[in-house]
Amino acid sequence: MTWTTHSYTTGEVLGSTKVTNLFSNFAALAGGHSGAPTFISSAFSPGALHQSHLASATASGTGSGTSYTLTGGTYSWWTAGGNGEPFNAGDTSAGVIGVSGISIDERYIQSSPPYNLGDGDIPLFMLATVAPSGAIVTLSVAPDPPWANNGPTNIAPERIDPVTRRGYRYYAMVGDTLLVDVLRTPRGRQQMLRGELDVRSVELEITQEIKNRDISVVPHNWPGLNPAASVVMLNPFSPASSRMWRLYEQLGAGELRRELFAFAQCSPSERQFSTPPGVVAADWSLRRG
Amino acid sequence: LAWTNLTYIYGSQLTATKMNQLYDNFAAMAGANTGAPRLASASLETALVTQSRLSTATASGLAGGTYTLVGGTYSWWTASSTGGEFVDTGITGAGLSSISGSAYYDERYIQASPPYDFGDGAIPLFLFMVIGDNRQFSAAPDPVWHYNPGAAHPFRGQRAVLLNPFSKTIERLALMHAHMSSRDYAELVPYLRISPVAVAFRLPVAVELADVRLQ
């Protein structure tokens, strides 16, 4: 369905094609097809957007002795339940809260699902730190990975092709380098402030490669974790994880986190699948409880 | 294009004018022109609002004592210690956070009504600094008073200046802002040199002004 531009002149025959095209423009307008006018903010009735219009998801996790990176980053509404420890964990940053020994529940606005690390779309990311016994120490459950909303690369599409459903975004570039990468160094920031950088805007497709560009920057939710700690990604493709996804759809991440924390047991994964750097693939099963 | 109310009466002539007006009503509706119907909640798909559909901005700050969130009650925010003990002494009011010690603040908020032009041109970035403490700052593309009536700057109980938003330094900083967190600003702020403002500019609140350049 495409948008058709029309003009009508006196004396011409009003054919069925023109009238049909005019009718089809309703769908082209609603679908955001090329050439169709786009709705501006005030075209919406005041208060038209309700909870269900937000593309939101829930995340839930626990921290212990480190800061905790909110899966939704700065797009997260969050609550934290503590165990009496202070709100204090040193220098953290946007989307990272300096708390320890706590449970966190989030609702966040999604940027760019689905996510695929090369083995198929992942419906639910379950990351954990585990003890040598396989018992879970800390846990994070969400449909989006922590690097999607916390890395320097903005992966939220500004335009979605109505036919292919592929997302696109304009990125500020310096040569072939994203401006955001240049600004990650104090030198780059000073160059920018002195007007020494030639910045241009380029529209790029948000591919899986771009979506996962910051995977090594935020590989999991626990910055400052002891490097010797064992961080695992629970097999998202197992039958048990598929059932977990069904539960997530009904109950949200908080209930899953409590369930997994109480009853899950991890073991080395029998199936190889891609994981973030420093994160090991693991299988999991429920203990009787 | 204006919205045109059209009626088609049985037996009347369907003119080119009426057809063109019908066609133009598509654009008039999308553009919310006077008289055009508005999109009601029920006409919208669920989960249609993703991150980029929201008109949001980020704000960064470093403050001690009571800090007014730039986005007020429209703010998602995280706060973290600048090093020492950070005790949240309570939310003191809508849009305010009160702490002992000092903390970094990072917000994302839903914007109300950008851009802001008070008579001298659109202001790209509101960067405040506390007088007598070159560590405390607040940077955002929206003014704090827009979401927090009565607040001339975010630092309740302290004096602060607004750095000349029409200076080259602030103009360039505005281009970087979306990529900067509070800690990035904290690294940069010590390099800013502040001096008495050379040219006055208009603002709707009484706030002290200063010029700024990069050291």
XYZ file of C-alpha atoms in Angstrom:
504
model
C 0.000 0.000 0.000
C 1.579 3.285 -1.055
C 0.528 6.891 -0.710
C -0.812 8.358 -3.956
C -0.593 12.060 -4.672
C -3.709 13.408 -6.331
C -4.931 16.523 -8.038
C -8.297 16.856 -9.672
C -9.039 19.166 -12.561
C -12.371 20.321 -13.831
C -13.642 18.325 -16.768
C -11.573 15.212 -16.228
C -13.205 11.824 -15.750
C -13.222 10.707 -12.129
C -12.179 7.113 -12.705
C -12.515 4.239 -10.267
C -8.705 4.072 -10.008
C -8.500 7.580 -8.618
C -11.279 7.024 -6.140
C -9.779 3.693 -5.070
C -6.347 5.301 -4.640
C -7.915 8.024 -2.551
C -9.541 5.392 -0.360
C -6.218 3.524 -0.094
C -4.550 6.668 1.186
C -6.256 6.125 4.544
C -4.205 2.955 5.078
C -1.066 4.587 3.675
C -1.502 7.488 6.076
C -2.050 5.221 9.067
C 0.841 2.977 8.059
C 3.339 5.806 7.657
C 4.110 4.949 4.034
C 6.517 6.949 1.928
C 5.078 10.280 0.836
C 2.175 10.229 3.275
C 1.846 13.147 5.682
C 3.088 12.342 9.176
C 1.062 13.091 12.271
C 2.365 15.890 14.432
C 2.082 15.789 18.208
C -1.029 17.949 18.404
C -2.937 15.609 16.085
C -3.380 13.399 19.131
C -6.142 14.204 21.562
C -4.736 15.417 24.870
C -4.182 12.397 27.098
C -4.611 10.010 24.176
C -1.587 7.953 25.111
C -2.243 5.440 27.847
C -0.081 2.746 29.413
C -0.945 0.262 26.704
C 0.328 2.619 23.997
C 3.817 2.567 25.462
C 6.155 -0.113 24.118
C 7.276 -1.040 27.584
C 8.634 -4.143 29.256
C 9.492 -5.185 32.780
C 12.883 -6.166 34.126
C 13.875 -7.502 37.487
C 17.175 -8.184 39.153
C 19.238 -8.416 42.273
C 22.565 -6.919 43.227
C 25.072 -7.785 45.864
C 28.096 -5.714 46.735
C 28.216 -3.866 43.422
C 26.313 -1.221 41.558
C 23.431 -2.358 39.390
C 22.846 -1.309 35.786
C 19.164 -0.827 35.114
C 18.210 -2.825 32.049
C 16.096 0.094 30.836
C 18.860 2.632 31.526
C 17.525 6.165 31.606
C 14.198 4.958 30.184
C 13.451 3.023 33.363
C 10.955 3.572 36.113
C 12.365 1.558 38.981
C 11.828 0.612 42.554
C 14.357 -1.015 44.827
C 13.899 -3.028 47.961
C 16.905 -3.044 50.258
C 18.189 -5.107 53.121
C 19.266 -2.121 55.188
C 22.481 -1.360 53.362
C 23.133 2.301 52.496
C 22.483 3.876 49.123
C 26.183 4.031 48.503
C 28.425 2.367 45.987
C 30.776 5.062 44.770
C 30.964 6.462 41.268
C 28.243 5.156 39.033
C 26.597 6.782 36.082
C 23.409 7.398 34.121
C 21.162 4.376 34.418
C 23.403 2.778 37.035
C 22.333 2.959 40.634
C 24.747 2.831 43.503
C 23.058 0.334 45.732
C 24.035 -3.046 47.037
C 22.215 -6.012 48.496
C 18.940 -5.117 46.869
C 16.177 -6.334 44.587
C 15.148 -4.102 41.715
C 12.011 -4.045 39.614
C 11.788 -1.901 36.499
C 9.394 -0.924 33.776
C 11.118 0.667 30.827
C 10.366 1.933 27.353
C 11.889 -0.379 24.782
C 14.249 0.860 22.117
C 14.770 -1.709 19.417
C 13.638 -5.313 19.953
C 14.168 -8.059 18.879
C 17.782 -8.899 19.729
C 19.790 -11.634 18.073
C 23.372 -12.543 18.907
C 23.640 -14.865 15.908
C 21.625 -17.862 17.057
C 18.084 -16.549 16.653
C 15.930 -13.917 18.315
C 16.256 -14.008 22.080
C 12.903 -13.501 23.822
C 14.264 -13.250 27.345
C 17.717 -12.397 28.651
C 18.521 -14.141 31.915
C 21.939 -13.164 33.241
C 23.286 -14.316 36.581
C 26.314 -14.564 38.764
C 26.664 -18.050 40.143
C 28.446 -19.783 42.982
C 30.740 -22.777 42.273
C 27.832 -25.003 43.309
C 25.740 -23.608 40.457
C 23.467 -21.700 42.822
C 22.449 -18.256 41.618
C 23.955 -15.362 43.574
C 22.548 -12.416 41.624
C 20.162 -12.369 38.712
C 18.728 -10.156 35.988
C 15.683 -11.019 33.848
C 14.390 -8.869 30.967
C 13.384 -9.074 27.295
C 16.104 -6.575 26.438
C 19.804 -6.905 27.202
C 21.468 -4.299 29.450
C 23.675 -3.009 26.619
C 20.635 -2.002 24.562
C 19.723 0.899 26.826
C 22.993 1.738 28.554
C 25.737 1.793 25.964
C 26.821 4.966 24.192
C 25.163 3.915 20.913
C 21.552 5.003 20.570
C 19.725 2.155 18.836
C 16.181 3.536 18.907
C 14.875 3.781 15.328
C 13.646 7.185 14.197
C 12.054 5.721 11.070
C 10.651 2.282 10.399
C 10.144 1.143 6.842
C 6.443 0.186 6.702
C 7.128 -2.655 4.273
C 10.348 -4.236 5.528
C 9.829 -3.131 9.175
C 13.534 -2.310 9.298
C 14.531 0.596 11.548
C 16.711 3.557 10.627
C 18.309 6.363 12.564
C 20.425 9.402 11.784
C 23.821 9.235 13.445
C 26.269 12.100 13.906
C 29.546 11.032 12.286
C 33.098 12.357 12.200
C 34.507 10.792 9.057
C 33.621 7.111 9.351
C 33.472 7.225 13.152
C 30.349 7.771 15.204
C 30.567 11.096 17.067
C 29.603 9.317 20.271
C 32.796 7.241 20.026
C 34.901 10.373 19.521
C 33.292 11.992 22.578
C 34.162 9.069 24.822
C 37.619 10.530 25.345
C 38.351 13.859 27.096
C 40.470 14.799 24.063
C 37.538 14.237 21.707
C 35.245 16.331 23.872
C 37.731 19.194 23.939
C 38.204 18.975 20.155
C 34.450 19.213 19.746
C 34.236 22.223 22.067
C 37.028 23.966 20.155
C 35.149 23.468 16.884
C 37.853 21.215 15.435
C 35.543 18.375 14.332
C 33.604 18.182 11.074
C 30.324 16.537 12.084
C 27.807 15.272 9.534
C 24.566 13.344 9.857
C 24.143 9.955 8.160
C 21.094 7.684 8.186
C 22.009 4.083 8.997
C 19.926 0.943 9.251
C 19.792 -0.355 12.793
C 21.086 -3.820 12.148
C 21.693 -6.473 14.784
C 25.352 -5.479 14.585
C 24.441 -1.938 15.649
C 21.983 -3.168 18.278
C 24.723 -5.240 19.870
C 27.490 -2.703 19.328
C 27.843 -1.966 23.041
C 27.813 -5.574 24.211
C 31.391 -5.364 25.437
C 30.746 -2.037 27.212
C 27.804 -3.346 29.246
C 28.023 -7.151 29.053
C 25.856 -7.633 32.152
C 24.111 -5.686 34.922
C 26.857 -5.658 37.546
C 29.602 -3.091 36.873
C 32.538 -3.326 39.207
C 32.048 -7.031 39.705
C 35.059 -8.974 40.889
C 36.690 -10.268 37.673
C 36.911 -13.711 39.248
C 33.131 -13.881 39.641
C 31.347 -16.275 37.353
C 28.745 -14.546 35.162
C 26.475 -16.728 33.060
C 23.759 -16.270 30.463
C 21.042 -18.859 30.880
C 20.248 -20.705 27.661
C 17.425 -18.642 26.091
C 16.611 -21.387 23.577
C 15.894 -24.274 25.949
C 12.341 -25.607 26.421
C 12.468 -24.405 30.024
C 13.315 -20.878 28.870
C 10.469 -20.968 26.357
C 8.128 -21.797 29.206
C 9.714 -18.965 31.209
C 8.852 -16.581 28.381
C 5.227 -17.701 28.566
C 5.297 -16.973 32.287
C 6.915 -13.593 31.657
C 4.094 -12.598 29.330
C 1.581 -13.311 32.085
C 3.434 -12.370 35.251
C 6.222 -9.942 34.327
C 9.893 -10.130 35.180
C 9.568 -9.730 38.947
C 7.816 -13.056 39.520
C 10.297 -14.857 37.247
C 13.224 -13.391 39.097
C 11.825 -14.596 42.421
C 11.100 -18.042 40.967
C 14.525 -18.434 39.392
C 16.301 -17.082 42.421
C 14.592 -19.551 44.696
C 14.631 -22.687 42.578
C 17.019 -22.472 39.600
C 20.220 -24.453 39.401
C 22.829 -23.685 36.715
C 25.148 -26.036 34.884
C 27.500 -25.746 31.886
C 25.479 -25.450 28.700
C 25.277 -28.434 26.398
C 24.384 -26.189 23.482
C 26.783 -23.485 22.378
C 25.241 -20.076 21.838
C 26.728 -16.597 21.591
C 27.113 -14.688 24.831
C 28.545 -11.291 25.825
C 32.312 -11.153 26.432
C 33.220 -12.670 29.776
C 29.792 -14.254 30.156
C 29.537 -18.050 29.978
C 26.691 -20.020 28.384
C 24.771 -22.029 30.961
C 21.833 -24.370 31.142
C 19.432 -24.241 33.995
C 16.816 -26.388 35.621
C 14.367 -26.010 38.447
C 15.056 -27.738 41.734
C 12.055 -29.213 43.472
C 10.634 -26.733 45.907
C -3.543 23.400 4.398
C -6.815 24.054 6.149
C -9.298 21.346 7.079
C -12.464 21.585 4.995
C -15.795 20.259 6.178
C -17.418 18.570 3.230
C -20.904 17.248 2.586
C -22.050 15.410 -0.479
C -25.694 15.816 -1.292
C -27.484 13.345 -3.470
C -27.782 14.772 -6.936
C -25.196 17.524 -6.386
C -22.241 17.930 -8.732
C -18.981 16.354 -7.547
C -16.520 19.086 -8.471
C -12.743 19.020 -8.768
C -12.630 21.534 -5.921
C -14.467 19.183 -3.595
C -12.216 16.277 -4.547
C -9.063 18.349 -3.975
C -10.373 19.474 -0.602
C -11.054 15.869 0.321
C -7.516 14.914 -0.648
C -6.019 17.886 1.210
C -7.859 16.874 4.364
C -5.380 14.033 4.832
C -2.545 16.488 5.324
C -4.751 18.794 7.379
C -5.601 15.965 9.737
C -1.972 14.851 10.121
C -0.955 18.453 10.710
C -3.684 19.028 13.315
C -5.077 22.006 11.427
C -8.025 23.858 12.861
C -11.217 21.869 12.591
C -9.528 18.563 11.787
C -10.476 15.589 13.967
C -7.895 14.535 16.554
C -6.673 10.979 16.992
C -8.383 9.412 19.959
C -6.810 6.833 22.208
C -8.843 3.975 20.787
C -7.604 4.683 17.259
C -3.997 4.040 18.228
C -2.198 0.722 18.153
C -1.009 -0.618 21.468
C 2.739 -0.418 22.152
C 3.224 2.153 19.413
C 5.278 4.532 21.541
C 8.899 3.426 21.470
C 11.827 5.453 22.806
C 12.237 7.593 19.719
C 8.516 8.443 19.632
C 8.840 10.162 22.994
C 10.022 13.751 23.043
C 12.620 13.300 25.761
C 15.854 14.981 26.763
C 18.536 14.233 29.304
C 19.748 16.395 32.147
C 22.974 15.996 34.068
C 23.956 17.460 37.387
C 26.270 17.301 40.342
C 24.944 18.757 43.549
C 25.060 18.729 47.295
C 22.029 19.424 49.445
C 18.675 19.746 47.784
C 18.599 19.419 44.018
C 15.639 20.215 41.825
C 15.223 17.706 39.008
C 15.144 19.637 35.739
C 12.330 17.439 34.436
C 10.385 17.711 37.683
C 7.774 15.014 37.991
C 8.274 14.053 34.335
C 11.745 12.790 35.132
C 13.201 9.292 35.243
C 16.364 9.700 37.277
C 19.264 7.958 38.895
C 21.567 9.422 41.491
C 24.880 8.164 42.699
C 27.532 9.165 45.156
C 30.477 11.289 44.122
C 32.640 9.172 46.383
C 31.722 9.387 50.031
C 28.699 8.277 51.954
C 25.543 9.219 50.119
C 22.447 9.155 52.225
C 19.179 9.960 50.582
C 17.469 12.085 53.190
C 14.166 11.896 51.444
C 12.189 13.238 48.594
C 11.394 16.719 49.812
C 8.731 17.550 47.284
C 7.620 16.792 43.761
C 10.671 16.955 41.553
C 13.126 17.498 44.400
C 15.755 15.188 45.802
C 17.486 15.876 49.073
C 20.724 14.243 50.110
C 23.590 14.617 52.500
C 26.958 14.608 50.776
C 27.002 15.244 47.032
C 25.739 13.192 44.146
C 25.669 12.877 40.409
C 22.203 13.134 38.921
C 21.209 11.785 35.546
C 17.704 12.355 34.294
C 15.657 11.605 31.251
C 12.467 13.590 31.116
C 9.547 14.122 28.792
C 9.783 17.578 27.299
C 6.975 20.067 27.607
C 7.462 22.791 25.081
C 10.837 23.232 23.387
C 12.445 25.327 21.996
C 12.832 28.174 24.485
C 13.242 31.649 23.073
C 12.812 34.532 25.480
C 13.466 37.248 22.929
C 17.111 36.751 21.969
C 16.922 33.483 20.044
C 16.369 29.838 20.929
C 18.481 28.680 23.863
C 20.160 25.347 23.087
C 21.401 24.458 26.576
C 20.814 25.693 30.110
C 24.079 25.191 32.023
C 24.037 26.417 35.615
C 26.959 26.464 38.018
C 26.947 27.136 41.735
C 28.764 30.330 42.705
C 31.797 29.568 44.818
C 31.842 25.854 43.974
C 33.066 25.015 40.500
C 32.086 21.363 40.891
C 28.323 21.744 41.181
C 26.517 22.101 37.871
C 23.296 21.320 36.049
C 22.995 20.973 32.260
C 19.818 20.428 30.248
C 18.149 21.652 27.048
C 15.101 22.769 29.057
C 14.972 25.345 31.850
C 14.333 24.011 35.331
C 11.594 26.579 35.988
C 9.474 25.134 33.213
C 8.812 21.956 35.192
C 9.298 23.411 38.663
C 7.477 26.740 39.036
C 9.403 29.180 41.187
C 12.807 27.553 40.677
C 15.300 29.932 39.040
C 17.993 27.226 39.132
C 18.235 23.644 40.447
C 20.282 24.343 43.597
C 17.846 25.206 46.361
C 19.445 27.284 49.101
C 22.537 28.149 47.024
C 23.458 30.877 44.515
C 24.002 29.835 40.926
C 24.695 31.438 37.540
C 23.423 30.578 34.083
C 26.290 30.432 31.582
C 25.729 32.533 28.455
C 23.697 30.189 26.242
C 24.644 32.166 23.130
C 28.391 31.660 23.584
C 30.302 29.392 21.184
C 31.246 27.110 24.071
C 27.638 26.456 25.073
C 26.573 26.172 21.437
C 29.103 23.362 20.910
C 28.354 21.778 24.258
C 24.694 21.613 23.223
C 25.682 19.467 20.224
C 27.484 17.080 22.580
C 24.855 17.072 25.288
C 22.914 13.961 24.251
C 26.124 11.939 24.505
C 27.166 13.291 27.910
C 26.413 11.833 31.328
C 26.874 13.669 34.602
C 30.331 12.190 35.029
C 31.362 13.352 31.548
C 30.280 16.869 32.458
C 32.076 16.645 35.787
C 35.332 16.006 33.899
C 34.711 18.955 31.606
C 33.365 21.595 33.980
C 36.726 22.389 35.636
C 37.981 23.569 32.236
C 35.278 26.213 31.929
C 36.303 29.761 32.782
C 33.527 32.028 33.959
C 33.538 35.825 33.794
C 31.006 38.633 34.226
C 28.512 38.609 31.400
C 29.267 41.097 28.618
C 25.845 41.156 26.993
C 22.616 40.828 28.894
C 19.916 38.549 27.560
C 16.297 38.177 28.517
C 14.901 35.457 30.767
C 11.509 35.072 32.438
C 13.043 34.536 35.877
C 15.557 36.461 37.929
C 18.760 34.478 37.581
C 22.372 35.608 37.658
C 24.272 35.372 34.368
C 27.891 34.739 33.410
C 30.006 34.417 30.284
C 31.978 31.258 29.693
C 34.888 30.058 27.613
C 36.963 26.927 27.453
C 40.262 27.232 29.265
